[in-house]
JSON list of C-alpha atoms and ligand atoms in Angstrom, two decimals:
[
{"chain": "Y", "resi": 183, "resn": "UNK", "atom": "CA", "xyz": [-8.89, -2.71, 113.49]},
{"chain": "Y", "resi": 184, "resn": "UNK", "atom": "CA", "xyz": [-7.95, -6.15, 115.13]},
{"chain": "Y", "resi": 185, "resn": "UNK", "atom": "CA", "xyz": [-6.50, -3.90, 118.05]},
{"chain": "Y", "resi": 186, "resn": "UNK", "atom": "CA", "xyz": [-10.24, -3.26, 118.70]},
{"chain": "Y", "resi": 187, "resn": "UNK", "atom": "CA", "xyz": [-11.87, -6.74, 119.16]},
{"chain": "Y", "resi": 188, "resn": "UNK", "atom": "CA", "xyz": [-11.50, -7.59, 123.14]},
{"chain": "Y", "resi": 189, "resn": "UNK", "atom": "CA", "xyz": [-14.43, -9.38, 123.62]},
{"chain": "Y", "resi": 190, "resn": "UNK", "atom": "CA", "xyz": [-16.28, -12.48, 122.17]},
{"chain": "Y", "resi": 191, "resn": "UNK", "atom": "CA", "xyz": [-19.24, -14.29, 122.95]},
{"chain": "Y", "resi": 192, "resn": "UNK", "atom": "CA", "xyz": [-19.69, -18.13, 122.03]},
{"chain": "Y", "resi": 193, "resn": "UNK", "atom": "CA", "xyz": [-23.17, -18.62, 122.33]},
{"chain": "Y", "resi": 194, "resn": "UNK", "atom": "CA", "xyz": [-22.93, -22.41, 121.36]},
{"chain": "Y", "resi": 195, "resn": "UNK", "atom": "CA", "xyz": [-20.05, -25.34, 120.24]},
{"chain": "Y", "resi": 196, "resn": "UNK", "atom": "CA", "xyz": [-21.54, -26.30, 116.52]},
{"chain": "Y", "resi": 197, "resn": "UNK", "atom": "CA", "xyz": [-19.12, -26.29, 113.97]},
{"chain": "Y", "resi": 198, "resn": "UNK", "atom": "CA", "xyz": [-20.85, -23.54, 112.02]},
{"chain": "Y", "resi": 199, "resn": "UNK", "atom": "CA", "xyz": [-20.75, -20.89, 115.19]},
{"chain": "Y", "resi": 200, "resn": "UNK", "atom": "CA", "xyz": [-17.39, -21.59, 116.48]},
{"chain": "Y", "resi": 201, "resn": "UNK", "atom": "CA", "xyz": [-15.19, -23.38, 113.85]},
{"chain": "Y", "resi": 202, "resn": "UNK", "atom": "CA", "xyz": [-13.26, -20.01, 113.02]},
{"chain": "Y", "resi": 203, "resn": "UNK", "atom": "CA", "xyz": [-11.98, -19.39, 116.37]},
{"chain": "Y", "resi": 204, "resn": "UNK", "atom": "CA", "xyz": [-8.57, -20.97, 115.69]},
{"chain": "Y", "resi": 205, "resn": "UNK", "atom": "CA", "xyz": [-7.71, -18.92, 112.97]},
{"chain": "Y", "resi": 206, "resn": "UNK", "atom": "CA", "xyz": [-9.20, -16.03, 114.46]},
{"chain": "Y", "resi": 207, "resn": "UNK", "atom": "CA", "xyz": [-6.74, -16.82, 117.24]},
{"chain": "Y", "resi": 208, "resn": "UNK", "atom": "CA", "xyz": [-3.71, -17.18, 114.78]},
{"chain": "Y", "resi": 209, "resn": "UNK", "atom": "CA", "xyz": [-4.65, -14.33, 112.90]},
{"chain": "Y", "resi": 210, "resn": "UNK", "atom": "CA", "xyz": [-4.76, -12.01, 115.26]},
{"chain": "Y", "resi": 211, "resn": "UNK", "atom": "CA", "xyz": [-1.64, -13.37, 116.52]},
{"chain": "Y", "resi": 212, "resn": "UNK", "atom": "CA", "xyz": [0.20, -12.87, 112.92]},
{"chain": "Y", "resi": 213, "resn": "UNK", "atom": "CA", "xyz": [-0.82, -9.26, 113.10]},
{"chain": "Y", "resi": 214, "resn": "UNK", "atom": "CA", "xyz": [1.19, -8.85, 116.66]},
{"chain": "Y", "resi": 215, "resn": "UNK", "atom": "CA", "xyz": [-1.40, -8.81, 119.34]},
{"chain": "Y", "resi": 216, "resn": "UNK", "atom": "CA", "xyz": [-0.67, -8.13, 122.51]},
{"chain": "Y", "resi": 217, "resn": "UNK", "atom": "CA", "xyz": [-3.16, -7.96, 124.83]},
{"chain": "Y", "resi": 218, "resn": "UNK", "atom": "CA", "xyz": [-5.33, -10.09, 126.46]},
{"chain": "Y", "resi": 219, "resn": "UNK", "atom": "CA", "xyz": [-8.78, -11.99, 124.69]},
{"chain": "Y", "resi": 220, "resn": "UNK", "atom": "CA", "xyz": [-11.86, -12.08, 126.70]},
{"chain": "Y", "resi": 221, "resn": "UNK", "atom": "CA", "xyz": [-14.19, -15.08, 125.49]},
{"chain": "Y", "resi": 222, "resn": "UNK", "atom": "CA", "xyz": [-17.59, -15.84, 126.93]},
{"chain": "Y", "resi": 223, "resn": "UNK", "atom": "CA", "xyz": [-20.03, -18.46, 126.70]},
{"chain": "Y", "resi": 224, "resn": "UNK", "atom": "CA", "xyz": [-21.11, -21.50, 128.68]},
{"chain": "Y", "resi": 225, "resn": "UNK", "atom": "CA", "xyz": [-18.87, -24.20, 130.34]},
{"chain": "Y", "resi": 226, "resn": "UNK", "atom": "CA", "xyz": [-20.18, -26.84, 127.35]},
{"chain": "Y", "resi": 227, "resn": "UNK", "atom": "CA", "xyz": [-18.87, -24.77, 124.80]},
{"chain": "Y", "resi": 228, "resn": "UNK", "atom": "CA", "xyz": [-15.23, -22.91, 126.55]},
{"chain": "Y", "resi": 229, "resn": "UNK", "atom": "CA", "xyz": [-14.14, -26.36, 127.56]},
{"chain": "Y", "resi": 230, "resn": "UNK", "atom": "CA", "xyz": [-14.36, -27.39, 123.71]},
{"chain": "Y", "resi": 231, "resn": "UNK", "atom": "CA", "xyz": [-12.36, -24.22, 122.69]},
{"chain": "Y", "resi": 232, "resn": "UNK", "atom": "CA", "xyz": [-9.70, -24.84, 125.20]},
{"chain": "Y", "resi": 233, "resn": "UNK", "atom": "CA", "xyz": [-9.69, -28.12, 123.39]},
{"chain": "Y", "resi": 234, "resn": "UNK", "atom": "CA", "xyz": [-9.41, -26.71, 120.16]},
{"chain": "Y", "resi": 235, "resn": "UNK", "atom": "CA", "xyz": [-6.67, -24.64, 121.07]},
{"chain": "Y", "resi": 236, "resn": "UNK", "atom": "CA", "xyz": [-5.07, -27.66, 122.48]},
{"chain": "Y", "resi": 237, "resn": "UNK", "atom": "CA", "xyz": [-5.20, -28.93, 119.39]},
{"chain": "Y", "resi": 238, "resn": "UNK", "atom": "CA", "xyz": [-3.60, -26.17, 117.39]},
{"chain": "Y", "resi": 239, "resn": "UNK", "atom": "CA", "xyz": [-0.73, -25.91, 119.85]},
{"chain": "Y", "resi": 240, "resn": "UNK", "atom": "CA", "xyz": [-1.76, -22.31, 120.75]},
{"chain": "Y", "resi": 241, "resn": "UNK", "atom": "CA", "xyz": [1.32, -22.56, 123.30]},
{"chain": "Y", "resi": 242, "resn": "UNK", "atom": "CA", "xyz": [3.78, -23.26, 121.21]},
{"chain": "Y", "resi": 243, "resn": "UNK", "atom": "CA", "xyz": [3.11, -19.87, 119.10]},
{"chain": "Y", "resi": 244, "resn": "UNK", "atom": "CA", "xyz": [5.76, -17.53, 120.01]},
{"chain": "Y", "resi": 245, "resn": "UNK", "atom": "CA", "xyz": [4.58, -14.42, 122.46]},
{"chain": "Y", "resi": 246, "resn": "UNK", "atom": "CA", "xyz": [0.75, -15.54, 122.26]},
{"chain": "Y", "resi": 247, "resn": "UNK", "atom": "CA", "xyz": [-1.39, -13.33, 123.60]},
{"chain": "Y", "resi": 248, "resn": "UNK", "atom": "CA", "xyz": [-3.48, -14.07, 126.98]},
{"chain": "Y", "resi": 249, "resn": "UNK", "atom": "CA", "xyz": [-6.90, -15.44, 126.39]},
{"chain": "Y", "resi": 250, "resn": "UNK", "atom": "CA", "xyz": [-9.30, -15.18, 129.20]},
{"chain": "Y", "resi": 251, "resn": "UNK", "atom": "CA", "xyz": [-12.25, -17.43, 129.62]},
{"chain": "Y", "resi": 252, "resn": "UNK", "atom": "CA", "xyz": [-15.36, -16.47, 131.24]},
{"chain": "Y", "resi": 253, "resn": "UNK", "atom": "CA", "xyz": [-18.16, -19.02, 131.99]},
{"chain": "Y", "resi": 254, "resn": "UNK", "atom": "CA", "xyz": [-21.76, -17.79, 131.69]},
{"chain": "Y", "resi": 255, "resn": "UNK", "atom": "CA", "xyz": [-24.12, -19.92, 134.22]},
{"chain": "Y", "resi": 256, "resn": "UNK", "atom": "CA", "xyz": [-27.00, -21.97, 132.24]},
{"chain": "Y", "resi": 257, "resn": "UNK", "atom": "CA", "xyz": [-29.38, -19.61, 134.07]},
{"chain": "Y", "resi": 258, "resn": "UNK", "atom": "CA", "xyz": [-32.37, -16.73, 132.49]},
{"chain": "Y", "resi": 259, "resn": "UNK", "atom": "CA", "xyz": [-31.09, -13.02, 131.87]},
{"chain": "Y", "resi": 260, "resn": "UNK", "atom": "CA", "xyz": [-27.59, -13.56, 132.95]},
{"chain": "Y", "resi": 261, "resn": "UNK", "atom": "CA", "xyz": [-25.50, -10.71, 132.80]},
{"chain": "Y", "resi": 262, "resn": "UNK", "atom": "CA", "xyz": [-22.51, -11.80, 130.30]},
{"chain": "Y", "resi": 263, "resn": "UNK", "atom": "CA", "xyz": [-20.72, -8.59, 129.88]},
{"chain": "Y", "resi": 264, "resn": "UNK", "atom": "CA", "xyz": [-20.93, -5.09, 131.12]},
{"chain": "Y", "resi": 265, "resn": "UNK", "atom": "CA", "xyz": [-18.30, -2.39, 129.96]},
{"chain": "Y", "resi": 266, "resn": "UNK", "atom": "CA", "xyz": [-19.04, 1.43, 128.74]},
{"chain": "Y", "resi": 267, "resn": "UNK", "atom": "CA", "xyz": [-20.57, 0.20, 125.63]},
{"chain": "Y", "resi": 268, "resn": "UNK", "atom": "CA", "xyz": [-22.55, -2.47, 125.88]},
{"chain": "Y", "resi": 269, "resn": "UNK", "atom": "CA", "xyz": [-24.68, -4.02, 128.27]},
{"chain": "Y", "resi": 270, "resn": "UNK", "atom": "CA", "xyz": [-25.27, -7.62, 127.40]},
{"chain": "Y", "resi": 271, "resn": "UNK", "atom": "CA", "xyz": [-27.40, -10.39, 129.05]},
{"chain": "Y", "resi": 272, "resn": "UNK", "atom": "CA", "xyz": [-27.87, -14.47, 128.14]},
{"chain": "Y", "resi": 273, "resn": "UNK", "atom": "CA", "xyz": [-30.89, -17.11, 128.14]},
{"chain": "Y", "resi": 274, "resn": "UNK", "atom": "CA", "xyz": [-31.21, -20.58, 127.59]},
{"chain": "Y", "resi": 275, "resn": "UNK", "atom": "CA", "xyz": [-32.24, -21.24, 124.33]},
{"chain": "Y", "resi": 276, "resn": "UNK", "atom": "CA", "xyz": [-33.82, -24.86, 123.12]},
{"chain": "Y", "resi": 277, "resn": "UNK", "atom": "CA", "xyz": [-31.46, -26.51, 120.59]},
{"chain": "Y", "resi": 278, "resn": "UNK", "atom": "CA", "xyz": [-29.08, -29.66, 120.62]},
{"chain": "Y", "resi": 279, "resn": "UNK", "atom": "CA", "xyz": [-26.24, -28.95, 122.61]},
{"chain": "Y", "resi": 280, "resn": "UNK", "atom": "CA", "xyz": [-26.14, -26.02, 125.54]},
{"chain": "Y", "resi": 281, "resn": "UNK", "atom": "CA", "xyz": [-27.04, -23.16, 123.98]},
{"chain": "Y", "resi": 282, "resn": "UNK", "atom": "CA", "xyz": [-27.61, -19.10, 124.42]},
{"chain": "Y", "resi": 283, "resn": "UNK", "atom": "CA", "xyz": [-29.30, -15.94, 122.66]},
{"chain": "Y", "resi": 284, "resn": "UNK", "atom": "CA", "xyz": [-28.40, -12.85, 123.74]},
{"chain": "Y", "resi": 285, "resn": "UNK", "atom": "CA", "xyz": [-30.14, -9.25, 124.45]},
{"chain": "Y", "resi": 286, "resn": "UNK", "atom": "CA", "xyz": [-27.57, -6.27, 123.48]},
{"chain": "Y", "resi": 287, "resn": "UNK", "atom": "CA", "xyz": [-27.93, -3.14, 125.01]},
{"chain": "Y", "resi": 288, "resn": "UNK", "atom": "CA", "xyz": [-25.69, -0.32, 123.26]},
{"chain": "Y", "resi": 289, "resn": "UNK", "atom": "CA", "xyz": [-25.16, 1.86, 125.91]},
{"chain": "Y", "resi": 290, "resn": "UNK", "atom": "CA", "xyz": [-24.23, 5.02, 123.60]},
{"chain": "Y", "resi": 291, "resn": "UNK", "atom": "CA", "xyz": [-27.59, 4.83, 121.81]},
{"chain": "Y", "resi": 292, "resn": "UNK", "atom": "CA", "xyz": [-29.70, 3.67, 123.85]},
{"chain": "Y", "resi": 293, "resn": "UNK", "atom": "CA", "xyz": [-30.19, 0.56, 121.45]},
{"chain": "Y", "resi": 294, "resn": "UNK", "atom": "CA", "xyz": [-31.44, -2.62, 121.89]},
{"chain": "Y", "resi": 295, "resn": "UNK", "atom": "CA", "xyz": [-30.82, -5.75, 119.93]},
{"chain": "Y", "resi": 296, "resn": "UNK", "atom": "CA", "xyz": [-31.89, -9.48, 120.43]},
{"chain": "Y", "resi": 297, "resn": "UNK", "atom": "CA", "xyz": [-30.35, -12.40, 118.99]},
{"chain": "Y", "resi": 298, "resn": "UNK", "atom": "CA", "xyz": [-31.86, -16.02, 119.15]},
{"chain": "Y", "resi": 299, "resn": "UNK", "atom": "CA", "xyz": [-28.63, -17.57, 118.74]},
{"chain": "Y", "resi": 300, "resn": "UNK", "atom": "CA", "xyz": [-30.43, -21.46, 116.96]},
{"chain": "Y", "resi": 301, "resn": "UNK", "atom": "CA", "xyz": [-33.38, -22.22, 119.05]},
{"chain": "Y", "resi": 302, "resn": "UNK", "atom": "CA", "xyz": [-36.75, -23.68, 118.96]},
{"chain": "Y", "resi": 303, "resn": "UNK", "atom": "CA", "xyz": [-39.85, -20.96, 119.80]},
{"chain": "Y", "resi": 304, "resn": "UNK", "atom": "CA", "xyz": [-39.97, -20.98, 124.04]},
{"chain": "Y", "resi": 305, "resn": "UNK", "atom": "CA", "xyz": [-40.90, -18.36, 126.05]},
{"chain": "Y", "resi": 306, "resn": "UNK", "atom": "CA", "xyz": [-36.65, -17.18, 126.70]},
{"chain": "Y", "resi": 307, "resn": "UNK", "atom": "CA", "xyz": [-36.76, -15.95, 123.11]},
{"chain": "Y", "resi": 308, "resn": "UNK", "atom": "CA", "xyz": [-39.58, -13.62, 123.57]},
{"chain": "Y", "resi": 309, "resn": "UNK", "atom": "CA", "xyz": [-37.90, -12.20, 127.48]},
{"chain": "Y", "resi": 310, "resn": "UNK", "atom": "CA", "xyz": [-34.86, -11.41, 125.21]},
{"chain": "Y", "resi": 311, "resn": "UNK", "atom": "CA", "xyz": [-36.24, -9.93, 122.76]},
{"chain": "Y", "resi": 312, "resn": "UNK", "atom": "CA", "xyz": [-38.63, -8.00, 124.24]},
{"chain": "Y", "resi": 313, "resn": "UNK", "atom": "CA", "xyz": [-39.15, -4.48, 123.10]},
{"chain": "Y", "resi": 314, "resn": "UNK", "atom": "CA", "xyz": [-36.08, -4.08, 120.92]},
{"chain": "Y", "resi": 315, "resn": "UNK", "atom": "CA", "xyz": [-34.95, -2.12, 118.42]},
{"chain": "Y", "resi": 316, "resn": "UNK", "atom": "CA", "xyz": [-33.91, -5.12, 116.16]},
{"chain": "Y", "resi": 317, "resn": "UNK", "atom": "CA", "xyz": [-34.20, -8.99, 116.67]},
{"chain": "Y", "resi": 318, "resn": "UNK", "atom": "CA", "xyz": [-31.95, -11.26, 114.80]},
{"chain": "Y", "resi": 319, "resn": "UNK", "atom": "CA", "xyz": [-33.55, -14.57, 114.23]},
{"chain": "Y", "resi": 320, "resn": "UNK", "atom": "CA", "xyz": [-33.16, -17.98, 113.54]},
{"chain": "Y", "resi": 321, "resn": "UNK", "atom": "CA", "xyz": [-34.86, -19.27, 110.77]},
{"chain": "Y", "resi": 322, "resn": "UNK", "atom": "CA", "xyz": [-33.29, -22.45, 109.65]},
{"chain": "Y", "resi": 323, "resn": "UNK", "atom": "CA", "xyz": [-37.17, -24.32, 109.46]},
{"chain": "Y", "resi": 324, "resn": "UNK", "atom": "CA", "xyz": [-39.27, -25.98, 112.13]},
{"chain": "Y", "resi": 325, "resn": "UNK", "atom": "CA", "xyz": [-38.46, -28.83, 114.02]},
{"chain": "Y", "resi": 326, "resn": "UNK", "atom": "CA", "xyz": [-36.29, -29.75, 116.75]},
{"chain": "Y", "resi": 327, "resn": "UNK", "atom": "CA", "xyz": [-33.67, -27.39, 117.82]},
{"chain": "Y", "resi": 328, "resn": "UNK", "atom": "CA", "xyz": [-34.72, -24.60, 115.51]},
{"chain": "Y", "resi": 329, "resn": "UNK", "atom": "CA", "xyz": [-37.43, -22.04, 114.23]},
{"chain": "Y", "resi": 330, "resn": "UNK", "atom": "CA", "xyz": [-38.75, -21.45, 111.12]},
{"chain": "Y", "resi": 331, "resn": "UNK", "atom": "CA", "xyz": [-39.36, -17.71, 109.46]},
{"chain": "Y", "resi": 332, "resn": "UNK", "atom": "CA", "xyz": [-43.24, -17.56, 110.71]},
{"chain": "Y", "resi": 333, "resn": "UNK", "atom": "CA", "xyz": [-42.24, -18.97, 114.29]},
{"chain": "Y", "resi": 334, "resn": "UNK", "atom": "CA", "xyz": [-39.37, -15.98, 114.07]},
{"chain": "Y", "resi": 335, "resn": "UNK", "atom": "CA", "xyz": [-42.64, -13.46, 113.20]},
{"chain": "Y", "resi": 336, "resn": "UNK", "atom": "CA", "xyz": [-44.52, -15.29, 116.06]},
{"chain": "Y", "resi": 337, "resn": "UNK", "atom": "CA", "xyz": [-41.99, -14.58, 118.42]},
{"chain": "Y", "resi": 338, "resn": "UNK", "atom": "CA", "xyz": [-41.11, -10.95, 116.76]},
{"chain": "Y", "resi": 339, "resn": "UNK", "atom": "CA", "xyz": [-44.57, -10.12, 117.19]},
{"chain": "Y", "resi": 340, "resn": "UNK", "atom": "CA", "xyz": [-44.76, -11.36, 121.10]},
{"chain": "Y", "resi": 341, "resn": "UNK", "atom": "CA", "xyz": [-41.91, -9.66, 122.31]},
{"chain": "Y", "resi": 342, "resn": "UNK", "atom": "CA", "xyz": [-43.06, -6.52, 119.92]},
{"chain": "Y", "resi": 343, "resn": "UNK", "atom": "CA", "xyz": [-39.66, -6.27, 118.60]},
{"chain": "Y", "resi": 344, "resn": "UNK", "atom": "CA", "xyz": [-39.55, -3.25, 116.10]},
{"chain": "Y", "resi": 345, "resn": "UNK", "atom": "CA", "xyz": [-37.55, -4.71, 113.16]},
{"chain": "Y", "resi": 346, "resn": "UNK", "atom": "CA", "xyz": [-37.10, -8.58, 112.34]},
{"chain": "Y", "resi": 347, "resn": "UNK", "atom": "CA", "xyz": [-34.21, -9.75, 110.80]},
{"chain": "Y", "resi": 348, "resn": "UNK", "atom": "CA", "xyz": [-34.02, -13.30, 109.58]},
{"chain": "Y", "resi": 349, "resn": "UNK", "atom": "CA", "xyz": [-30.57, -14.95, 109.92]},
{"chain": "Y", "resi": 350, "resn": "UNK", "atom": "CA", "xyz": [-29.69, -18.86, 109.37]},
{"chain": "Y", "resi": 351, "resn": "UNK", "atom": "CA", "xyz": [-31.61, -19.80, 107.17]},
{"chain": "Y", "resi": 352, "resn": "UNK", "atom": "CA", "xyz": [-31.13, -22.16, 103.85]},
{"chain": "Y", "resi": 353, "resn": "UNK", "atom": "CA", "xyz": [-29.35, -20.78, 100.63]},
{"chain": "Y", "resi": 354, "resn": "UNK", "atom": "CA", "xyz": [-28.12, -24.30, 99.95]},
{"chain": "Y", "resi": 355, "resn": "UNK", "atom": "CA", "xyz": [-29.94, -24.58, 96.33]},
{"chain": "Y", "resi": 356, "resn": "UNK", "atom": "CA", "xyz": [-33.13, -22.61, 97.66]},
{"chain": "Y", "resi": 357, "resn": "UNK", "atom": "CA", "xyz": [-33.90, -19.12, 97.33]},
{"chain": "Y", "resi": 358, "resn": "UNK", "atom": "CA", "xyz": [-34.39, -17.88, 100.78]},
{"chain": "Y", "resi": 359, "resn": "UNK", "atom": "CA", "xyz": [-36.28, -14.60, 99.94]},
{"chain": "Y", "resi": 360, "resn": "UNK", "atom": "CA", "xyz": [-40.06, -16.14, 100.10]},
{"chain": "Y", "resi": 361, "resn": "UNK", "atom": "CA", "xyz": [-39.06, -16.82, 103.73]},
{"chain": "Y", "resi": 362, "resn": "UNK", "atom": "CA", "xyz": [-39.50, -12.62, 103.77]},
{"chain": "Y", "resi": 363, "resn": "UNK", "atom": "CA", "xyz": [-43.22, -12.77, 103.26]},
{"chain": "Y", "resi": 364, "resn": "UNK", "atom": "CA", "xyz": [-43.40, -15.87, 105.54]},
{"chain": "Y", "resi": 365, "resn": "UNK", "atom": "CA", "xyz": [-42.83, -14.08, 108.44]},
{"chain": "Y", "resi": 366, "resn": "UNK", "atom": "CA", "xyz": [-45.22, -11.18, 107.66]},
{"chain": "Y", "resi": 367, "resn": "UNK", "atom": "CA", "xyz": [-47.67, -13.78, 108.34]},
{"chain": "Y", "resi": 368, "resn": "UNK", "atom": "CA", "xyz": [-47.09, -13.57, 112.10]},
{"chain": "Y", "resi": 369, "resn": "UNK", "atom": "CA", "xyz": [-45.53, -10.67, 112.41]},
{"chain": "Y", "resi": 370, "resn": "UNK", "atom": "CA", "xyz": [-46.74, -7.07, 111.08]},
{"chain": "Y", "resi": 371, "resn": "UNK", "atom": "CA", "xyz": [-43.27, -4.64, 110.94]},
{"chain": "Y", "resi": 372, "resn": "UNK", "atom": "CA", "xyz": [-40.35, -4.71, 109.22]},
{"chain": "Y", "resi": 373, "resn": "UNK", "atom": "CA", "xyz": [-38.87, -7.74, 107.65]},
{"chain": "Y", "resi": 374, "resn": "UNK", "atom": "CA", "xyz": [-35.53, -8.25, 106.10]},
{"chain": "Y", "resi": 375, "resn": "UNK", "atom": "CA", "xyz": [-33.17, -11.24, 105.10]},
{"chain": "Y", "resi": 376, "resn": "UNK", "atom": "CA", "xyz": [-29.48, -11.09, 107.16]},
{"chain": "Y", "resi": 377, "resn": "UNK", "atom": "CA", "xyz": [-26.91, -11.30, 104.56]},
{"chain": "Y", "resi": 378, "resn": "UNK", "atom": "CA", "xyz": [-23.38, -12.09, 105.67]},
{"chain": "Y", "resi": 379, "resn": "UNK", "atom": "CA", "xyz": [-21.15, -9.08, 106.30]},
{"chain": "Y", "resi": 380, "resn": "UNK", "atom": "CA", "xyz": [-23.83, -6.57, 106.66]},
{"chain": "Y", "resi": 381, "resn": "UNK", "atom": "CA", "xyz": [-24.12, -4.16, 108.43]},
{"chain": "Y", "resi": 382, "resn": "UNK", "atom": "CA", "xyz": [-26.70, -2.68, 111.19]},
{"chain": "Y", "resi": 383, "resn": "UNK", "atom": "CA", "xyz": [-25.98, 0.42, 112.94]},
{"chain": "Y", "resi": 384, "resn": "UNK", "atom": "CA", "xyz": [-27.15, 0.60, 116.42]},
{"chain": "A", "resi": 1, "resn": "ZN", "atom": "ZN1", "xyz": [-26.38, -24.79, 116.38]}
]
């Protein structure tokens, strides 16, 4: 239920990360929200979505609801958000612009899961990912500002993550699914391709 969503987390202003925030925004709006938004991410990136909602007039939608910014510091293991469910912590990543993965701790469960946000293999990937229950990882090829699916297992394996899941990678006119066996080069447990609305319950 829309009701539900309070928080988000921006990890980084490219188009293909933040682009549906407006019409997020006016959705949520069209079903009658009331209450206040809570967005997080770094100055780079809020300052752009306070220009974006510049742009689409935001203000001028009668009764908008309140959305709340919340800058997260460019700093190692920052603590983003804290609240009875989650407990959820930021790093530097290496890409193009300002940029941060994120370690999620699900306080009911007990959980862990790590997510490299787009990032080149450095040592921040491994501290958030380290010992968890599932690590969502780039693996859009190597090169600058990214990782490819073995560099994903290399960092897997480091931070002995339990369960790899590949996410960003190619399906423009490729098959993605040798990028599977790829990272079982590096990395020895359980390997799986992210698909879009899928589901992981932690
Ligand atoms: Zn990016």
């Amino acid at each position: 239920r829309h009701e539900d969503l309070d928080d988000i987390i921006l990890t980084h202003f490219h188009p293909d990360h933040i682009s549906g925030v407006p019409i997020l925004l006016m959705q949520l709006w069209l079903l009658g929200r009331k209450s206040p938004l809570q967005v997080y991410g770094l100055h780079h990136c809020l300052t752009r979505i306070e220009d974006m909602m510049h742009a689409s007039a935001c203000k001028t939608w009668p009764g908008f609801f309140p959305v709340q910014f919340h800058p997260v510091p460019e700093q190692d293991n920052v603590l983003v958000l804290d609240n009875d469910d989650f407990r959820i912590t930021s790093w530097p990543t290496r890409h193009f612009i300002p940029t941060i993965g994120l370690r999620i701790e699900v306080k009911t469960t007990g959980t862990i899961v790590g997510y490299s946000c787009d990032t080149e293999p450095i040592p921040n990937i491994v501290e958030l990912s380290r010992g968890v229950d599932l690590l969502l990882h780039e693996a859009a090829g190597s090169g600058y500002g990214h990782s490819s699916a073995a560099q994903a297992g290399e960092i897997a394996a480091e931070a002995r993550a339990k369960r790899l899941a590949l996410i960003h990678y190619n399906v423009w006119e490729t098959d993605p699914r040798p990028l599977i066996n790829e990272a079982r080069t590096t990395y020895s447990g359980p390997v799986e391709l992210a698909v879009d609305f899928g589901e992981y319950p932690i």
